[in-house]
Tab-separated table of C-alpha atoms and ligand atoms in Angstrom:
chain	number	residue	atom	x	y	z
A	63	MET	CA	9.569	95.416	4.999
A	64	ARG	CA	11.620	95.803	8.158
A	65	MET	CA	13.908	93.083	9.503
A	66	VAL	CA	12.924	93.871	13.076
A	67	ASP	CA	9.285	93.016	12.295
A	68	LEU	CA	10.276	89.702	10.728
A	69	ILE	CA	12.429	88.779	13.723
A	70	GLN	CA	9.502	89.587	16.004
A	71	LYS	CA	7.083	87.571	13.878
A	72	LYS	CA	9.306	84.478	14.053
A	73	ARG	CA	10.029	85.053	17.730
A	74	ASP	CA	6.260	85.009	18.381
A	75	GLY	CA	5.843	81.783	16.417
A	76	LYS	CA	3.938	83.329	13.492
A	77	LEU	CA	4.338	82.130	9.921
A	78	LEU	CA	6.583	83.938	7.472
A	79	ALA	CA	5.514	84.416	3.856
A	80	LYS	CA	7.693	83.521	0.847
A	81	GLU	CA	8.526	87.203	0.135
A	82	GLU	CA	9.492	87.760	3.758
A	83	ILE	CA	11.911	84.838	3.742
A	84	GLU	CA	13.382	86.035	0.433
A	85	TYR	CA	13.830	89.482	1.970
A	86	VAL	CA	15.831	87.994	4.872
A	87	VAL	CA	18.072	85.798	2.681
A	88	ASN	CA	18.750	88.440	0.030
A	89	GLY	CA	19.212	91.213	2.579
A	90	TYR	CA	21.761	89.206	4.504
A	91	LYS	CA	23.615	88.105	1.386
A	92	ASN	CA	23.736	91.710	0.084
A	93	ASP	CA	24.892	93.129	3.431
A	94	THR	CA	21.773	95.246	3.955
A	95	ILE	CA	20.856	93.143	6.995
A	96	PRO	CA	23.595	93.202	9.656
A	97	ASP	CA	24.969	90.171	11.520
A	98	TYR	CA	23.232	91.112	14.782
A	99	GLN	CA	19.770	91.053	13.219
A	100	MET	CA	20.451	87.869	11.283
A	101	SER	CA	21.794	86.223	14.473
A	102	SER	CA	18.629	87.132	16.265
A	103	PHE	CA	16.514	85.790	13.407
A	104	LEU	CA	18.438	82.497	13.345
A	105	MET	CA	17.974	82.102	17.097
A	106	ALA	CA	14.217	82.700	16.679
A	107	VAL	CA	14.170	79.930	14.020
A	108	TYR	CA	16.168	77.701	16.360
A	109	PHE	CA	13.517	78.016	19.077
A	110	LYS	CA	10.316	78.321	17.035
A	111	GLY	CA	11.205	76.072	14.085
A	112	MET	CA	9.718	76.420	10.618
A	113	THR	CA	6.841	74.782	8.793
A	114	LYS	CA	7.586	72.647	5.742
A	115	GLU	CA	6.423	75.548	3.526
A	116	GLU	CA	8.693	78.034	5.271
A	117	VAL	CA	11.692	75.743	5.061
A	118	SER	CA	11.030	75.180	1.342
A	119	TYR	CA	10.845	78.952	0.742
A	120	LEU	CA	14.099	79.323	2.655
A	121	THR	CA	15.775	76.629	0.537
A	122	ASP	CA	14.527	78.175	-2.698
A	123	ALA	CA	15.719	81.647	-1.680
A	124	MET	CA	19.163	80.212	-0.851
A	125	VAL	CA	19.379	78.400	-4.222
A	126	ASN	CA	18.501	81.668	-5.980
A	127	SER	CA	21.177	83.579	-4.075
A	128	GLY	CA	23.892	82.442	-6.509
A	129	GLU	CA	24.783	80.438	-9.584
A	130	THR	CA	23.212	77.091	-10.392
A	131	VAL	CA	24.660	74.229	-12.437
A	132	ASP	CA	22.892	73.334	-15.657
A	133	LEU	CA	23.036	69.589	-16.252
A	134	SER	CA	20.445	69.617	-19.043
A	135	GLY	CA	23.185	68.642	-21.530
A	136	ILE	CA	23.319	65.220	-19.872
A	137	LYS	CA	20.851	62.588	-21.017
A	138	GLY	CA	18.779	60.780	-18.395
A	139	ILE	CA	17.678	61.505	-14.850
A	140	LYS	CA	20.563	62.925	-12.816
A	141	VAL	CA	20.359	61.469	-9.326
A	142	ASP	CA	22.678	62.996	-6.745
A	143	LYS	CA	23.609	61.486	-3.394
A	144	HIS	CA	24.511	63.275	-0.198
A	145	SER	CA	25.764	62.044	3.136
A	146	THR	CA	25.409	64.004	6.347
A	147	GLY	CA	28.947	62.867	7.075
A	148	GLY	CA	30.814	60.180	8.886
A	149	VAL	CA	34.224	58.678	9.506
A	150	GLY	CA	35.377	56.146	6.905
A	151	ASP	CA	32.493	57.219	4.671
A	152	LYS	CA	33.486	56.053	1.208
A	153	ILE	CA	29.942	55.158	0.119
A	154	SER	CA	29.881	57.759	-2.699
A	155	LEU	CA	32.959	56.179	-4.264
A	156	ILE	CA	31.261	52.778	-4.235
A	157	VAL	CA	27.770	53.744	-5.371
A	158	ALA	CA	28.818	56.217	-8.072
A	159	PRO	CA	30.517	53.652	-10.370
A	160	LEU	CA	28.021	50.980	-9.321
A	161	VAL	CA	24.932	52.911	-10.420
A	162	ALA	CA	26.764	54.359	-13.439
A	163	SER	CA	27.507	50.799	-14.547
A	164	VAL	CA	23.758	50.054	-14.764
A	165	GLY	CA	22.952	53.304	-16.592
A	166	VAL	CA	22.290	56.066	-14.023
A	167	PRO	CA	24.242	59.156	-15.145
A	168	VAL	CA	26.429	60.353	-12.253
A	169	ALA	CA	27.388	64.041	-12.439
A	170	LYS	CA	28.696	64.757	-8.996
A	171	MET	CA	30.391	67.671	-7.293
A	172	SER	CA	32.012	66.832	-3.994
A	173	GLY	CA	33.897	68.599	-1.269
A	174	ARG	CA	37.213	68.339	0.469
A	175	GLY	CA	37.463	67.299	4.085
A	176	LEU	CA	38.196	69.543	7.022
A	177	GLY	CA	38.384	68.497	10.653
A	178	HIS	CA	39.350	64.849	10.237
A	179	THR	CA	40.093	62.709	7.165
A	180	GLY	CA	39.760	63.835	3.591
A	181	GLY	CA	36.482	64.179	1.714
A	182	THR	CA	35.514	62.270	-1.457
A	183	ILE	CA	37.632	64.588	-3.614
A	184	ASP	CA	40.735	64.109	-1.436
A	185	LYS	CA	40.328	60.349	-1.526
A	186	LEU	CA	40.169	60.387	-5.325
A	187	GLU	CA	43.327	62.475	-5.427
A	188	ALA	CA	45.138	59.635	-3.656
A	189	VAL	CA	45.145	58.011	-7.115
A	190	GLU	CA	48.150	59.287	-9.076
A	191	GLY	CA	47.252	61.956	-11.643
A	192	PHE	CA	43.520	62.034	-10.834
A	193	SER	CA	42.129	65.443	-11.768
A	194	VAL	CA	39.090	66.901	-10.027
A	195	GLU	CA	39.267	70.168	-11.940
A	196	LEU	CA	37.520	69.727	-15.269
A	197	SER	CA	35.903	72.521	-17.267
A	198	GLY	CA	32.092	72.582	-17.307
A	199	LYS	CA	32.154	71.202	-20.852
A	200	GLN	CA	34.588	68.387	-20.021
A	201	PHE	CA	32.440	67.456	-17.027
A	202	ILE	CA	29.275	67.158	-19.136
A	203	ASP	CA	31.136	65.378	-21.971
A	204	ASN	CA	32.615	62.863	-19.531
A	205	VAL	CA	29.202	62.019	-18.086
A	206	ASN	CA	27.731	61.587	-21.569
A	207	LYS	CA	30.662	59.423	-22.692
A	208	HIS	CA	31.505	57.414	-19.556
A	209	GLY	CA	28.301	57.786	-17.512
A	210	ILE	CA	30.205	59.279	-14.584
A	211	SER	CA	32.277	62.264	-13.511
A	212	ILE	CA	33.113	63.614	-10.066
A	213	ILE	CA	34.691	67.038	-9.690
A	214	GLY	CA	35.426	69.558	-6.941
A	215	GLN	CA	32.933	72.307	-6.259
A	216	SER	CA	33.408	75.416	-8.335
A	217	GLY	CA	31.461	78.579	-9.023
A	218	ASP	CA	29.503	80.691	-6.637
A	219	LEU	CA	26.893	78.149	-5.573
A	220	VAL	CA	24.574	79.155	-2.718
A	221	PRO	CA	26.603	82.130	-1.408
A	222	ALA	CA	23.830	82.830	1.129
A	223	ASP	CA	24.496	79.434	2.738
A	224	LYS	CA	28.232	80.145	3.053
A	225	LYS	CA	27.503	83.405	4.856
A	226	ILE	CA	24.655	82.091	7.010
A	227	TYR	CA	26.582	78.928	7.938
A	228	ALA	CA	29.579	80.976	9.111
A	229	LEU	CA	27.243	83.025	11.319
A	230	ARG	CA	25.448	79.910	12.651
A	231	ASP	CA	28.804	78.463	13.584
A	232	VAL	CA	29.510	81.300	16.017
A	233	THR	CA	25.968	81.901	17.302
A	234	ALA	CA	25.088	78.375	18.509
A	235	THR	CA	22.487	77.936	15.758
A	236	VAL	CA	24.051	75.140	13.688
A	237	ASP	CA	22.000	72.470	15.382
A	238	SER	CA	18.571	73.428	13.993
A	239	ILE	CA	16.710	70.996	11.711
A	240	PRO	CA	15.177	73.624	9.358
A	241	LEU	CA	18.533	75.396	9.040
A	242	ILE	CA	20.482	72.171	8.406
A	243	ALA	CA	17.856	70.825	5.984
A	244	SER	CA	17.712	74.028	3.909
A	245	SER	CA	21.513	74.312	3.895
A	246	ILE	CA	22.011	70.768	2.544
A	247	MET	CA	19.108	70.757	0.094
A	248	SER	CA	19.926	74.199	-1.361
A	249	LYS	CA	23.394	72.941	-2.328
A	250	LYS	CA	22.107	69.725	-3.904
A	251	ILE	CA	19.473	71.623	-5.906
A	252	ALA	CA	21.952	74.299	-7.027
A	253	MET	CA	24.190	71.475	-8.288
A	254	GLY	CA	21.506	70.569	-10.799
A	255	ALA	CA	20.164	67.311	-9.372
A	256	ASP	CA	16.827	66.036	-10.749
A	257	ALA	CA	16.480	63.609	-7.850
A	258	ILE	CA	18.349	63.157	-4.576
A	259	VAL	CA	19.187	60.232	-2.277
A	260	LEU	CA	20.231	61.305	1.211
A	261	ASP	CA	22.306	59.162	3.539
A	262	VAL	CA	21.309	60.546	6.942
A	263	LYS	CA	23.659	59.187	9.584
A	264	THR	CA	22.653	58.638	13.164
A	265	GLY	CA	24.601	57.639	16.260
A	266	ALA	CA	27.456	58.777	18.453
A	267	GLY	CA	29.691	59.668	15.482
A	268	ALA	CA	26.986	61.553	13.585
A	269	PHE	CA	25.569	65.048	13.577
A	270	MET	CA	22.200	63.553	14.528
A	271	LYS	CA	22.869	61.629	17.722
A	272	THR	CA	19.412	60.043	18.031
A	273	LEU	CA	17.225	58.167	15.575
A	274	ASP	CA	14.334	60.583	16.238
A	275	ARG	CA	16.440	63.612	15.254
A	276	ALA	CA	17.733	61.785	12.182
A	277	LYS	CA	14.147	60.960	11.137
A	278	ASP	CA	13.096	64.552	11.664
A	279	LEU	CA	15.958	65.854	9.500
A	280	ALA	CA	15.327	63.187	6.848
A	281	SER	CA	11.600	63.885	6.553
A	282	THR	CA	12.173	67.660	6.451
A	283	MET	CA	14.590	67.230	3.525
A	284	VAL	CA	12.255	64.815	1.729
A	285	GLU	CA	9.426	67.386	2.046
A	286	ILE	CA	11.655	70.178	0.734
A	287	GLY	CA	12.400	67.943	-2.263
A	288	SER	CA	8.736	67.371	-2.898
A	289	HIS	CA	7.903	71.123	-2.638
A	290	LEU	CA	10.719	71.957	-5.058
A	291	ASN	CA	9.948	69.114	-7.490
A	292	ARG	CA	13.006	67.006	-6.794
A	293	ASN	CA	12.169	63.391	-5.991
A	294	THR	CA	14.018	62.817	-2.728
A	295	ILE	CA	14.525	59.683	-0.625
A	296	ALA	CA	16.425	59.462	2.656
A	297	VAL	CA	18.134	56.333	3.964
A	298	ILE	CA	18.888	56.498	7.691
A	299	THR	CA	22.098	54.633	8.485
A	300	ASP	CA	24.267	53.851	11.486
A	301	MET	CA	27.286	55.953	12.473
A	302	ASN	CA	28.098	54.545	15.890
A	303	GLN	CA	31.465	53.338	14.626
A	304	PRO	CA	33.567	54.102	11.526
A	305	LEU	CA	32.243	52.724	8.247
A	306	GLY	CA	34.208	49.744	7.026
A	307	TYR	CA	37.727	48.982	8.266
A	308	GLU	CA	39.770	51.705	6.586
A	309	VAL	CA	39.993	55.367	7.575
A	310	GLY	CA	42.292	57.608	5.558
A	311	ASN	CA	42.577	58.193	1.825
A	312	ALA	CA	44.576	55.640	-0.225
A	313	ASN	CA	43.520	52.866	2.167
A	314	GLU	CA	39.866	53.880	1.700
A	315	ILE	CA	40.313	53.626	-2.087
A	316	LYS	CA	41.601	50.072	-1.531
A	317	GLU	CA	38.467	49.285	0.449
A	318	VAL	CA	36.254	50.739	-2.302
A	319	ILE	CA	37.940	48.385	-4.782
A	320	GLU	CA	37.321	45.437	-2.426
A	321	VAL	CA	33.593	46.200	-2.242
A	322	LEU	CA	33.360	46.674	-6.005
A	323	LYS	CA	34.899	43.189	-6.289
A	324	GLY	CA	32.055	41.818	-4.156
A	325	LYS	CA	34.144	41.501	-1.002
A	326	GLY	CA	34.655	43.815	1.938
A	327	SER	CA	32.936	44.939	5.073
A	328	GLU	CA	29.302	44.020	5.791
A	329	ASP	CA	28.254	47.555	6.768
A	330	LEU	CA	29.713	49.075	3.597
A	331	ILE	CA	28.080	46.472	1.382
A	332	GLU	CA	24.658	46.814	2.997
A	333	ILE	CA	24.567	50.611	3.117
A	334	SER	CA	26.005	51.022	-0.405
A	335	MET	CA	23.445	48.584	-1.760
A	336	ALA	CA	20.545	50.340	0.032
A	337	ILE	CA	21.587	53.668	-1.480
A	338	ALA	CA	22.359	52.315	-4.935
A	339	VAL	CA	18.931	50.615	-5.022
A	340	GLN	CA	17.181	53.945	-4.342
A	341	MET	CA	19.361	55.837	-6.832
A	342	SER	CA	18.745	53.374	-9.629
A	343	ILE	CA	14.975	53.357	-9.010
A	344	LEU	CA	14.831	57.186	-8.937
A	345	GLY	CA	17.008	57.166	-12.068
A	346	GLY	CA	14.310	55.126	-13.827
A	347	ILE	CA	16.531	52.081	-14.439
A	348	TYR	CA	14.551	49.634	-12.285
A	349	GLN	CA	10.956	49.516	-11.064
A	350	THR	CA	11.218	47.520	-7.854
A	351	GLN	CA	13.703	47.015	-5.031
A	352	GLU	CA	14.111	43.327	-5.907
A	353	GLU	CA	14.844	44.096	-9.542
A	354	ALA	CA	17.315	46.814	-8.535
A	355	ARG	CA	19.109	44.571	-6.045
A	356	ALA	CA	19.431	41.783	-8.608
A	357	GLY	CA	20.707	44.157	-11.309
A	358	LEU	CA	23.227	45.833	-9.014
A	359	ASN	CA	24.485	42.517	-7.653
A	360	GLU	CA	24.977	41.315	-11.198
A	361	ALA	CA	26.997	44.488	-11.975
A	362	ILE	CA	29.322	43.635	-9.085
A	363	GLU	CA	29.576	39.907	-9.772
A	364	SER	CA	30.243	40.361	-13.493
A	365	GLY	CA	32.998	42.929	-12.787
A	366	LYS	CA	31.049	45.678	-14.631
A	367	ALA	CA	31.031	48.006	-11.607
A	368	LEU	CA	34.785	47.708	-11.054
A	369	GLU	CA	35.416	48.231	-14.791
A	370	LYS	CA	33.321	51.397	-14.587
A	371	PHE	CA	35.438	52.626	-11.678
A	372	LYS	CA	38.588	52.050	-13.715
A	373	GLU	CA	37.102	53.774	-16.756
A	374	PHE	CA	36.134	56.735	-14.537
A	375	VAL	CA	39.641	56.973	-13.037
A	376	SER	CA	41.270	56.897	-16.504
A	377	SER	CA	38.800	59.453	-17.875
A	378	GLN	CA	40.003	61.949	-15.269
A	379	ASN	CA	43.706	61.219	-15.927
A	380	GLY	CA	44.114	58.889	-12.943
A	381	ASN	CA	46.494	55.936	-13.112
A	382	ALA	CA	44.128	52.961	-13.513
A	383	ASP	CA	47.039	50.540	-12.959
A	384	GLN	CA	46.717	51.478	-9.289
A	385	ILE	CA	43.169	50.112	-9.333
A	386	ASP	CA	44.362	46.816	-10.857
A	387	SER	CA	47.301	46.565	-8.439
A	388	ILE	CA	46.403	48.280	-5.211
A	389	ASP	CA	49.966	47.955	-3.918
A	390	LEU	CA	50.832	50.728	-6.369
A	391	LEU	CA	48.673	53.173	-4.390
A	392	PRO	CA	50.571	55.437	-1.939
A	393	GLN	CA	52.133	53.363	0.856
A	394	ALA	CA	53.292	54.684	4.215
A	395	GLN	CA	56.805	54.041	5.490
A	396	HIS	CA	55.663	52.952	8.939
A	397	HIS	CA	52.947	50.490	9.996
A	398	VAL	CA	52.462	50.066	13.727
A	399	GLU	CA	50.157	47.479	15.268
A	400	VAL	CA	47.916	48.539	18.135
A	401	LYS	CA	47.254	45.649	20.514
A	402	SER	CA	44.337	45.249	22.869
A	403	LYS	CA	45.139	45.730	26.539
A	404	GLN	CA	42.230	43.511	27.570
A	405	SER	CA	40.040	40.567	26.603
A	406	GLY	CA	36.303	40.676	25.976
A	407	TYR	CA	34.090	42.074	23.247
A	408	VAL	CA	34.501	45.392	21.459
A	409	LYS	CA	31.475	47.376	22.642
A	410	ASP	CA	31.945	50.577	20.675
A	411	ILE	CA	34.515	52.331	18.533
A	412	ASP	CA	34.202	56.100	18.807
A	413	ALA	CA	34.107	57.162	15.155
A	414	GLU	CA	35.165	60.742	15.795
A	415	ALA	CA	38.194	59.630	17.807
A	416	ILE	CA	39.290	57.306	14.979
A	417	GLY	CA	38.919	60.267	12.603
A	418	VAL	CA	41.111	62.337	14.903
A	419	ALA	CA	43.721	59.551	15.133
A	420	ALA	CA	43.879	59.408	11.308
A	421	LEU	CA	44.142	63.197	11.176
A	422	LEU	CA	47.029	63.159	13.651
A	423	LEU	CA	48.826	60.661	11.397
A	424	GLY	CA	48.501	63.116	8.482
A	425	ALA	CA	45.407	61.760	6.687
A	426	GLY	CA	43.399	64.977	7.050
A	427	ARG	CA	43.709	68.695	7.453
A	428	GLN	CA	43.113	70.874	10.468
A	429	THR	CA	43.269	74.082	8.423
A	430	LYS	CA	42.396	74.580	4.763
A	431	GLU	CA	46.086	75.053	3.926
A	432	ASP	CA	47.288	71.712	5.385
A	433	LYS	CA	48.582	69.107	2.942
A	434	ILE	CA	47.170	65.575	3.154
A	435	ASP	CA	49.433	62.545	3.351
A	436	TYR	CA	47.446	60.120	1.177
A	437	ALA	CA	49.274	57.075	2.544
A	438	ALA	CA	48.491	57.854	6.191
A	439	GLY	CA	45.521	56.379	8.016
A	440	VAL	CA	44.108	53.729	10.296
A	441	SER	CA	43.146	50.138	9.437
A	442	LEU	CA	40.763	48.686	11.992
A	443	LYS	CA	41.148	44.974	12.646
A	444	LYS	CA	38.143	44.706	14.954
A	445	LYS	CA	34.648	46.159	14.779
A	446	ALA	CA	31.924	46.530	17.407
A	447	GLY	CA	30.679	43.110	18.517
A	448	ASP	CA	33.937	41.280	17.720
A	449	GLU	CA	35.586	39.149	20.367
A	450	VAL	CA	39.114	40.198	21.266
A	451	ALA	CA	41.905	38.641	23.336
A	452	GLU	CA	44.482	40.620	25.280
A	453	GLY	CA	47.457	41.294	23.005
A	454	GLU	CA	45.435	40.809	19.811
A	455	VAL	CA	45.805	43.491	17.126
A	456	ILE	CA	42.831	45.877	17.064
A	457	ALA	CA	44.199	48.339	14.517
A	458	ILE	CA	47.223	49.286	12.427
A	459	LEU	CA	48.486	52.858	12.137
A	460	HIS	CA	50.018	53.888	8.788
A	461	PHE	CA	52.188	57.002	8.745
A	462	ASN	CA	55.260	58.774	7.429
A	463	LYS	CA	55.696	61.197	10.348
A	464	ASP	CA	58.187	60.834	13.181
A	465	ASP	CA	55.618	60.775	15.919
A	466	HIS	CA	52.541	58.576	16.289
A	467	GLN	CA	52.134	58.473	20.078
A	468	GLN	CA	49.186	60.880	20.282
A	469	ALA	CA	47.373	58.991	17.520
A	470	MET	CA	48.020	55.713	19.363
A	471	ASP	CA	46.616	57.142	22.643
A	472	THR	CA	43.559	58.503	20.806
A	473	LEU	CA	42.990	55.132	19.200
A	474	TYR	CA	43.168	53.308	22.531
A	475	ASP	CA	40.622	55.730	23.997
A	476	ALA	CA	38.294	55.147	21.037
A	477	PHE	CA	37.746	51.466	21.893
A	478	SER	CA	35.398	50.446	24.693
A	479	TYR	CA	34.863	46.845	25.828
A	480	SER	CA	32.298	44.671	27.554
A	481	ASN	CA	32.301	41.149	28.922
A	482	GLU	CA	29.113	40.213	27.124
A	483	LYS	CA	28.635	40.204	23.404
A	484	PRO	CA	26.871	43.495	22.593
A	485	GLU	CA	23.676	43.432	20.561
A	486	LYS	CA	24.225	43.993	16.872
A	487	ARG	CA	22.938	47.349	15.634
A	488	PRO	CA	21.245	47.570	12.251
A	489	PHE	CA	23.272	49.236	9.476
A	490	VAL	CA	20.161	50.674	7.814
A	491	TYR	CA	17.409	51.884	10.149
A	492	GLU	CA	14.761	53.275	7.884
A	493	ILE	CA	13.988	54.588	4.423
A	494	ILE	CA	11.927	57.766	4.240
A	495	SER	CA	10.246	58.797	1.024
B	760	URA	N1	25.944	70.286	6.483
B	760	URA	C1	25.552	71.355	5.754
B	760	URA	O1	25.834	71.447	4.560
B	760	URA	N2	24.842	72.308	6.384
B	760	URA	C2	24.504	72.257	7.680
B	760	URA	O2	23.846	73.141	8.166
B	760	URA	C3	24.939	71.139	8.416
B	760	URA	C4	25.653	70.166	7.788
């Protein structure tokens, strides 16, 4: 086989066979295919796309490029959840204890954040003592004993994706549905999931700016799941503004606790419930949506879900007293109110800009080496559609740094206003299975 022939085949819109795709992935991972040929191949995929079969072969070849996690020591159907990413996205921290409390085993590996606020793992580390580094055996034992464990990614999972993603980043080929879909699904499959629920975000603050693109990505991933025998369901959700009211780390943990107590922001409740319903059905706990909704609501109302969160925190050496008394979580020294300069309705809140404001306050990292200030972040006081009077507080900045001016300016720019009440957007657009 010659790489040049495979590039030409894809360039001309012809179909690639399984062995040909394996040749490309393995050759690139093993350095026998150079960057310039792989770049050319990726650009051909960008323009010509891939069939569902091709994209499944690509995913499989990426999974097989490295180690895979064996979760067979855990009883039950292991359902993983993945989000395509958003600001204020704490849904994993809500649904994991919620579904675990009704019997779905949660064995999750999550990442750290880069670019704006922390990822799931960083948020958990805002709790004093919480350890995300368990041995493989401890991880499995914790899931069998407590029904839940979340750890940082370890091992050499999907090395081909790491290398291909780095090349896509500098060759303008990130934004390709088959390449995104295979990249995400290969990681979920390598992490040992039996079934997968995908939270595909759409809107101004999401990777997929339009609903059509989000649907395309969602259905491609669902098809990959079906080709590779992993039951997969995608929930398409809104990311036109940050999720919930809190953006940061410790303050997001506080908001998770609120939702697990049956309170909290409408968008968080609705999206978490939609995802938890799908996870608990795929996990074989409930048969129908109605049954799942009733069971999950009962877990929240009875306090079972919050108890499970506390049990999970303790099981990974976290200080569960901070869950009982949220004032014990890291607190910033400074809290500055941001007041509206006009009256009207909040039209939009640019999610990315809020993420940047939180980052500037210290809640995230710009480089891998940066240290997170867990107490820093933004609390929104208004959401899109809310009425606001001039001088009313729209947000509070929490920080320990000397300077917050740039964050304040970024936050002001993030809010846009209108004189008429804007139409309410749905939180959940569609479920694709
Ligand atoms: N997230 C991933 O893991 N891969 C992509 O290609 C895009 C987003």
